[in-house]
Coordinates of C-alpha atoms and ligand atoms in Angstrom, one line a residue:
M14 CA -10.3 -22.3 -26.7
L15 CA -12.9 -19.7 -28.0
V16 CA -16.1 -19.3 -25.8
L17 CA -19.2 -17.2 -26.7
G18 CA -20.8 -15.8 -23.4
I19 CA -24.6 -14.9 -23.2
E20 CA -26.0 -12.9 -20.3
T21 CA -29.7 -12.2 -20.1
S22 CA -30.5 -12.6 -16.5
C23 CA -32.2 -9.1 -16.2
D24 CA -32.4 -5.9 -18.0
E25 CA -28.8 -6.0 -19.9
T26 CA -28.3 -8.2 -22.9
G27 CA -24.6 -9.0 -22.9
V28 CA -22.8 -10.9 -25.5
A29 CA -18.9 -11.5 -25.7
L30 CA -16.2 -13.8 -27.1
Y31 CA -13.4 -14.9 -24.8
D32 CA -10.2 -16.8 -25.9
D33 CA -8.6 -18.4 -22.9
A34 CA -5.3 -17.8 -24.6
R35 CA -5.6 -14.3 -25.9
G36 CA -8.3 -12.9 -23.5
L37 CA -11.4 -10.9 -24.2
L38 CA -11.7 -10.4 -28.0
A39 CA -14.9 -8.5 -28.2
H40 CA -18.0 -7.7 -26.3
A41 CA -21.3 -6.0 -26.9
L42 CA -24.1 -4.8 -24.4
H43 CA -27.6 -3.4 -24.8
S44 CA -29.1 -1.8 -21.8
Q45 CA -32.9 -2.0 -21.6
V46 CA -33.0 0.9 -19.1
A47 CA -34.9 3.2 -21.4
M48 CA -37.5 0.7 -22.0
H49 CA -38.2 0.0 -18.4
Q50 CA -38.0 3.8 -17.4
D51 CA -41.7 4.6 -17.7
Y52 CA -42.6 1.7 -15.2
G53 CA -40.1 2.5 -12.6
G54 CA -38.5 -0.9 -12.5
V55 CA -38.0 -3.9 -14.7
V56 CA -40.8 -5.5 -16.4
P57 CA -39.9 -9.1 -16.6
E58 CA -42.2 -10.0 -19.8
L59 CA -40.8 -6.9 -21.6
A60 CA -37.5 -7.7 -20.7
S61 CA -37.5 -11.5 -22.0
R62 CA -38.9 -10.1 -25.4
D63 CA -36.3 -7.6 -25.9
H64 CA -33.6 -10.0 -25.1
I65 CA -34.8 -12.3 -28.2
H66 CA -34.8 -9.1 -30.1
R67 CA -31.1 -8.1 -29.3
L68 CA -29.3 -11.3 -29.1
P69 CA -28.7 -12.0 -32.9
L70 CA -27.7 -8.3 -33.4
L71 CA -25.3 -8.3 -30.5
L72 CA -23.7 -11.8 -31.8
R73 CA -23.3 -10.3 -35.3
C74 CA -21.4 -7.4 -33.6
V75 CA -19.0 -9.4 -31.4
L76 CA -18.3 -11.8 -34.4
R77 CA -17.5 -8.7 -36.9
D78 CA -15.6 -7.0 -34.3
S79 CA -13.2 -10.1 -33.6
G80 CA -13.1 -11.3 -37.3
K81 CA -14.3 -14.7 -36.2
T82 CA -17.3 -16.7 -37.4
V83 CA -19.8 -19.2 -35.3
G84 CA -17.5 -22.1 -36.9
D85 CA -14.8 -20.9 -34.7
L86 CA -16.5 -21.4 -31.3
D87 CA -15.4 -24.2 -29.1
G88 CA -18.4 -23.6 -26.6
I89 CA -21.3 -21.6 -25.5
A90 CA -21.7 -20.1 -22.0
Y91 CA -25.0 -18.7 -20.9
T92 CA -26.2 -17.3 -17.5
A93 CA -28.4 -19.9 -16.1
G94 CA -29.2 -18.2 -12.8
P95 CA -30.0 -16.4 -10.5
G96 CA -32.4 -13.9 -12.3
L97 CA -35.6 -13.6 -14.0
A98 CA -36.9 -16.9 -15.2
G99 CA -38.2 -15.7 -18.6
A100 CA -35.2 -13.7 -19.4
L101 CA -32.7 -16.6 -18.4
L102 CA -34.6 -18.9 -20.6
V103 CA -34.1 -16.6 -23.5
G104 CA -30.3 -16.8 -23.2
A105 CA -30.4 -20.6 -22.3
S106 CA -32.7 -21.4 -25.4
A107 CA -30.4 -19.2 -27.7
A108 CA -27.2 -20.8 -26.4
Q109 CA -28.6 -24.3 -26.6
G110 CA -30.0 -24.0 -30.1
L111 CA -26.6 -22.4 -31.6
A112 CA -24.6 -25.0 -29.7
F113 CA -26.7 -27.9 -31.0
S114 CA -26.6 -26.8 -34.5
L115 CA -22.7 -26.4 -34.4
G116 CA -22.2 -29.5 -32.3
I117 CA -20.3 -27.8 -29.5
P118 CA -20.8 -27.9 -25.6
T119 CA -22.7 -25.2 -23.5
V120 CA -21.9 -24.1 -20.0
P121 CA -24.5 -22.8 -17.6
V122 CA -22.7 -20.0 -15.4
H123 CA -23.9 -18.7 -12.2
H124 CA -24.3 -14.8 -12.6
L125 CA -22.7 -14.1 -9.4
E126 CA -19.7 -16.1 -10.2
G127 CA -19.6 -13.8 -13.2
H128 CA -19.3 -10.8 -11.1
L129 CA -16.9 -12.3 -8.6
L130 CA -14.4 -13.3 -11.5
A131 CA -14.9 -10.1 -13.4
P132 CA -11.7 -8.6 -12.2
F133 CA -9.8 -11.3 -14.0
L134 CA -10.7 -9.6 -17.3
S135 CA -8.4 -6.8 -16.3
G136 CA -4.6 -6.8 -16.6
N137 CA -4.2 -6.6 -12.8
P138 CA -6.2 -9.7 -11.4
P139 CA -6.2 -10.3 -7.6
P140 CA -4.4 -13.1 -5.9
M141 CA -6.2 -16.0 -4.2
P142 CA -7.4 -16.1 -1.4
F143 CA -9.5 -12.8 -1.5
I144 CA -12.6 -11.5 0.2
A145 CA -15.2 -10.5 -2.2
L146 CA -17.7 -7.7 -1.5
L147 CA -20.6 -8.5 -4.0
V148 CA -22.9 -5.5 -4.2
S149 CA -25.5 -5.8 -6.9
G150 CA -29.2 -4.8 -7.3
G151 CA -30.2 -8.1 -6.0
H152 CA -27.4 -9.4 -3.8
T153 CA -25.2 -7.9 -0.9
Q154 CA -22.8 -10.6 0.2
L155 CA -19.1 -11.1 1.6
M156 CA -17.7 -14.2 0.2
R157 CA -14.3 -15.7 1.0
V158 CA -12.8 -17.0 -2.3
S159 CA -10.1 -19.4 -1.6
D160 CA -9.7 -20.7 -5.2
L161 CA -11.5 -20.5 -8.5
G162 CA -15.1 -22.0 -7.8
R163 CA -14.5 -22.2 -4.0
Y164 CA -16.9 -19.7 -2.4
E165 CA -17.7 -19.4 1.4
L166 CA -20.4 -17.1 2.4
L167 CA -19.4 -15.0 5.2
G168 CA -22.5 -12.5 5.5
E169 CA -25.2 -11.2 3.5
T170 CA -27.9 -8.7 3.6
L171 CA -31.0 -9.8 5.7
D172 CA -33.5 -7.6 3.7
D173 CA -32.8 -5.1 0.8
A174 CA -29.6 -5.4 -1.4
A175 CA -27.4 -2.3 -1.5
G176 CA -28.3 -1.6 -5.0
E177 CA -31.9 -2.1 -4.2
A178 CA -31.6 0.5 -1.5
F179 CA -30.1 2.9 -3.9
D180 CA -32.7 2.4 -6.3
K181 CA -35.6 2.7 -3.6
T182 CA -34.2 6.0 -2.2
A183 CA -33.5 7.3 -5.6
Q184 CA -37.3 6.7 -6.3
L185 CA -38.2 8.5 -3.0
L186 CA -36.0 11.5 -4.4
N187 CA -37.8 11.1 -7.9
L188 CA -34.6 10.2 -9.7
G189 CA -36.1 7.5 -11.8
Y190 CA -34.8 4.1 -12.6
P191 CA -32.3 2.7 -12.0
G192 CA -31.5 5.2 -9.4
G193 CA -28.2 4.1 -8.1
P194 CA -26.1 6.2 -10.8
A195 CA -28.4 9.3 -10.5
L196 CA -28.3 9.4 -6.8
A197 CA -24.5 9.2 -6.9
K198 CA -24.6 12.1 -9.5
L199 CA -26.9 14.1 -7.2
A200 CA -24.8 13.4 -4.0
I201 CA -21.4 15.1 -5.6
S202 CA -23.0 18.3 -4.9
G203 CA -24.3 17.4 -1.4
D204 CA -23.1 17.6 2.3
A205 CA -23.0 14.0 3.7
T206 CA -22.9 15.3 7.2
R207 CA -26.2 17.3 7.0
F208 CA -28.7 14.4 7.5
K209 CA -27.9 12.0 10.6
L210 CA -29.1 8.8 9.0
P211 CA -28.4 5.4 10.8
R212 CA -25.7 3.0 10.0
P213 CA -27.8 -0.4 10.1
M214 CA -26.1 -3.3 11.9
L215 CA -22.9 -1.6 12.1
H216 CA -22.1 -3.1 15.5
S217 CA -23.9 -6.3 15.0
D218 CA -20.9 -8.5 15.7
D219 CA -21.4 -10.4 12.4
L220 CA -21.0 -9.8 8.7
N221 CA -24.6 -9.3 7.7
F222 CA -26.2 -6.2 6.4
S223 CA -29.7 -4.7 6.6
F224 CA -30.5 -1.6 4.5
S225 CA -34.3 -1.3 4.3
G226 CA -34.4 0.9 7.7
L227 CA -32.0 3.2 6.0
K228 CA -34.5 3.6 3.0
T229 CA -37.1 4.3 5.6
A230 CA -35.2 6.8 7.4
V231 CA -34.8 8.7 4.2
L232 CA -38.7 8.5 3.6
T233 CA -39.2 9.7 7.3
T234 CA -36.8 12.8 6.7
L235 CA -38.9 13.5 3.4
R236 CA -42.3 13.5 5.4
R237 CA -40.9 15.7 8.0
E238 CA -39.4 18.4 5.8
T239 CA -39.5 19.2 2.0
P240 CA -36.0 19.7 1.1
D241 CA -34.9 22.4 -1.8
A242 CA -32.5 21.2 -4.3
Q243 CA -29.4 21.6 -2.1
G244 CA -31.5 19.6 0.7
R245 CA -32.0 16.8 -1.7
A246 CA -28.2 16.8 -2.8
D247 CA -27.5 16.6 1.0
L248 CA -30.0 13.8 1.6
A249 CA -28.5 11.8 -1.3
A250 CA -25.1 12.3 0.0
S251 CA -26.0 11.4 3.7
F252 CA -27.7 8.1 2.5
Q253 CA -24.5 7.4 0.0
D254 CA -22.3 7.8 3.0
A255 CA -24.4 5.7 5.4
V256 CA -24.4 2.7 2.9
A257 CA -20.6 3.3 2.3
D258 CA -19.7 3.4 6.0
V259 CA -21.5 0.0 6.8
L260 CA -19.9 -1.7 3.6
V261 CA -16.6 -0.4 4.5
A262 CA -16.5 -1.4 8.2
K263 CA -18.0 -5.0 7.3
S264 CA -15.5 -5.7 4.5
T265 CA -12.6 -4.6 6.8
S266 CA -14.0 -6.8 9.7
A267 CA -14.2 -9.6 7.1
L268 CA -10.5 -9.2 6.0
K269 CA -9.4 -9.0 9.6
A270 CA -11.3 -12.0 10.7
T271 CA -10.0 -14.2 7.9
R272 CA -6.7 -12.7 7.9
T273 CA -6.9 -12.0 4.2
G274 CA -5.0 -9.1 2.6
N275 CA -7.0 -8.7 -0.7
L276 CA -10.5 -7.4 -1.3
V277 CA -12.4 -7.7 -4.6
V278 CA -15.5 -5.5 -5.0
A279 CA -17.9 -6.7 -7.7
G280 CA -21.3 -5.9 -8.8
G281 CA -23.0 -2.7 -9.9
V282 CA -22.7 -0.7 -6.8
G283 CA -19.0 -1.3 -7.0
A284 CA -19.2 1.3 -9.7
N285 CA -20.0 4.1 -7.0
Q286 CA -17.0 6.4 -6.7
R287 CA -17.6 7.4 -3.1
L288 CA -17.5 3.8 -2.1
R289 CA -14.5 3.2 -4.0
A290 CA -12.8 6.4 -2.5
R291 CA -13.9 5.2 1.2
L292 CA -12.6 1.6 0.5
N293 CA -9.3 3.0 -0.8
E294 CA -8.8 5.1 2.4
A295 CA -9.6 1.9 4.5
A296 CA -7.1 0.0 2.6
L297 CA -4.2 2.4 3.2
K298 CA -5.4 2.6 6.8
N299 CA -5.6 -1.2 7.5
G300 CA -2.9 -2.4 5.1
F301 CA -5.1 -4.2 2.5
T302 CA -5.4 -4.2 -1.3
V303 CA -8.6 -3.4 -3.1
Y304 CA -9.2 -4.7 -6.5
Y305 CA -12.2 -3.5 -8.8
P306 CA -13.2 -4.8 -12.2
E307 CA -13.0 -2.4 -15.1
L308 CA -16.1 0.1 -14.6
E309 CA -17.7 -1.4 -17.7
F310 CA -17.5 -4.9 -16.2
C311 CA -18.8 -3.9 -12.7
T312 CA -22.5 -4.0 -14.0
D313 CA -24.1 -6.8 -15.9
N314 CA -22.1 -7.8 -19.1
G315 CA -21.4 -10.8 -21.3
A316 CA -17.7 -10.8 -20.8
M317 CA -17.6 -12.1 -17.2
I318 CA -20.0 -15.0 -18.5
A319 CA -17.7 -15.7 -21.4
L320 CA -14.8 -15.7 -18.8
V321 CA -16.4 -18.1 -16.5
G322 CA -17.6 -20.2 -19.2
A323 CA -14.0 -20.7 -20.5
L324 CA -12.6 -21.6 -17.0
R325 CA -15.3 -24.1 -16.5
L326 CA -15.2 -25.6 -19.9
R327 CA -11.6 -26.1 -19.7
K328 CA -11.8 -27.8 -16.3
A329 CA -15.0 -29.9 -16.4
G330 CA -15.8 -30.1 -20.1
A331 CA -19.3 -30.3 -21.7
S332 CA -22.6 -30.1 -20.0
L333 CA -25.5 -31.8 -21.3
S334 CA -27.9 -30.2 -18.9
F335 CA -30.4 -27.6 -20.1
G336 CA -32.2 -25.6 -17.5
V337 CA -32.3 -22.3 -15.7
R338 CA -32.2 -21.8 -11.9
P339 CA -34.0 -18.5 -10.9
R340 CA -32.7 -18.9 -7.4
W341 CA -29.3 -20.5 -7.1
D342 CA -26.8 -20.6 -4.0
L343 CA -23.3 -19.9 -4.9
A344 CA -21.9 -22.4 -2.2
E345 CA -23.4 -25.2 -4.4
L346 CA -21.0 -24.5 -7.3
P347 CA -18.3 -27.2 -7.9
A348 CA -14.6 -26.0 -7.8
I349 CA -13.3 -25.1 -11.2
Ligands
KG4_20 O1 -24.7 -5.9 -10.9 P1 -25.8 -5.0 -11.4 O2 -25.7 -4.5 -12.9 O3 -27.1 -6.1 -11.7 C1 -27.6 -6.9 -10.8 O4 -26.9 -8.0 -11.1 O5 -28.2 -6.6 -9.9 O6 -26.2 -4.0 -10.4 C2 -27.3 -3.2 -10.7 C3 -27.3 -2.2 -9.2 C4 -28.6 -1.3 -9.5 O7 -29.2 -1.3 -8.2 C5 -27.8 0.1 -9.7 O8 -28.6 1.1 -9.0 C6 -26.6 -0.1 -8.8 O9 -26.2 -1.3 -9.2 N1 -25.6 0.9 -9.5 C7 -25.2 1.9 -8.6 C8 -24.3 2.5 -9.4 N2 -24.1 2.0 -10.6 C9 -24.9 1.0 -10.6 N3 -25.2 2.1 -7.2 C10 -24.6 3.1 -6.8 N4 -23.7 3.9 -7.5 C11 -23.4 3.7 -8.7 N5 -22.6 4.4 -9.5
ZN21 ZN1 -25.4 -8.6 -11.9

């Protein structure tokens, strides 16, 4: 079964072809980062317009790379939410229009389910059940995944998401948008022990997070002193370690509390090398195994949407509904 996946929930246009017998055949991605950079964040209307412009070009790319035609498609999966309403509608409309013209079904996909199942695109997929640490620009959640489509929320952020904290802190350090990768790069030459930043909710006895105070602590530090180049690197490293400390501790607690031995790290912040190193250390020490999606599938992409589309289409068949869900609770999904 050949499924086309379309991702347009935010500032990346992703298109992919997934065959449930052969795996991922082709994928293409266009990042709008350069376009939004001047504004310091995503401008929703510009994002929607750019998705309209890019989708046909990316579709042509994946068809050419895989040697397929639209006539070979069995279904079209698109991100239906959560995300920016206008941007989601572009992907949904393109999927519905093309599917209608071809007489094939569409599958509305939950963006976070895409992130959760992205490790299944690699050659070493995690066994079920697993705990998922979902750390993206909009979400920070710990989920228990007992089976495909069976997700139980264990804890989440009460304010900023981890990626949002990276982006806002990067902005305080004038690192531009999106700040996560830039801050991580600056932190490489920094001393993480130089600034004593808080570890919010580390001892809260639950699996929730809070990152807005950490960003404020960075702001307070910058008001108190004007660090030189080394000081800025030290501050970036200190911030990164504070986030990593909390994420590692809460993930370890979630694994222990649920007696689960496998951790999957999904979402853009999962690309952070320092977080990965710290999680790997904790895994060795506590006897669990960590699974990461391939680096290119940590951040938003069409491949994860095509994969979930193929799984859901195989199980539930065609969907006749057409709509988007800018806000969408992952626990509402039916099992696959
Ligand atoms: O999953 P994603 O691509 O999009 C959302 O669904 O939100 O995640 C984007 C987030 C941004 O906040 C970005 O700054 C962060 O992931 N990010 C990183 C790194 N790469 C991306 N944060 C820290 N270190 C990185 N290497
Ligand atoms: Zn995402």
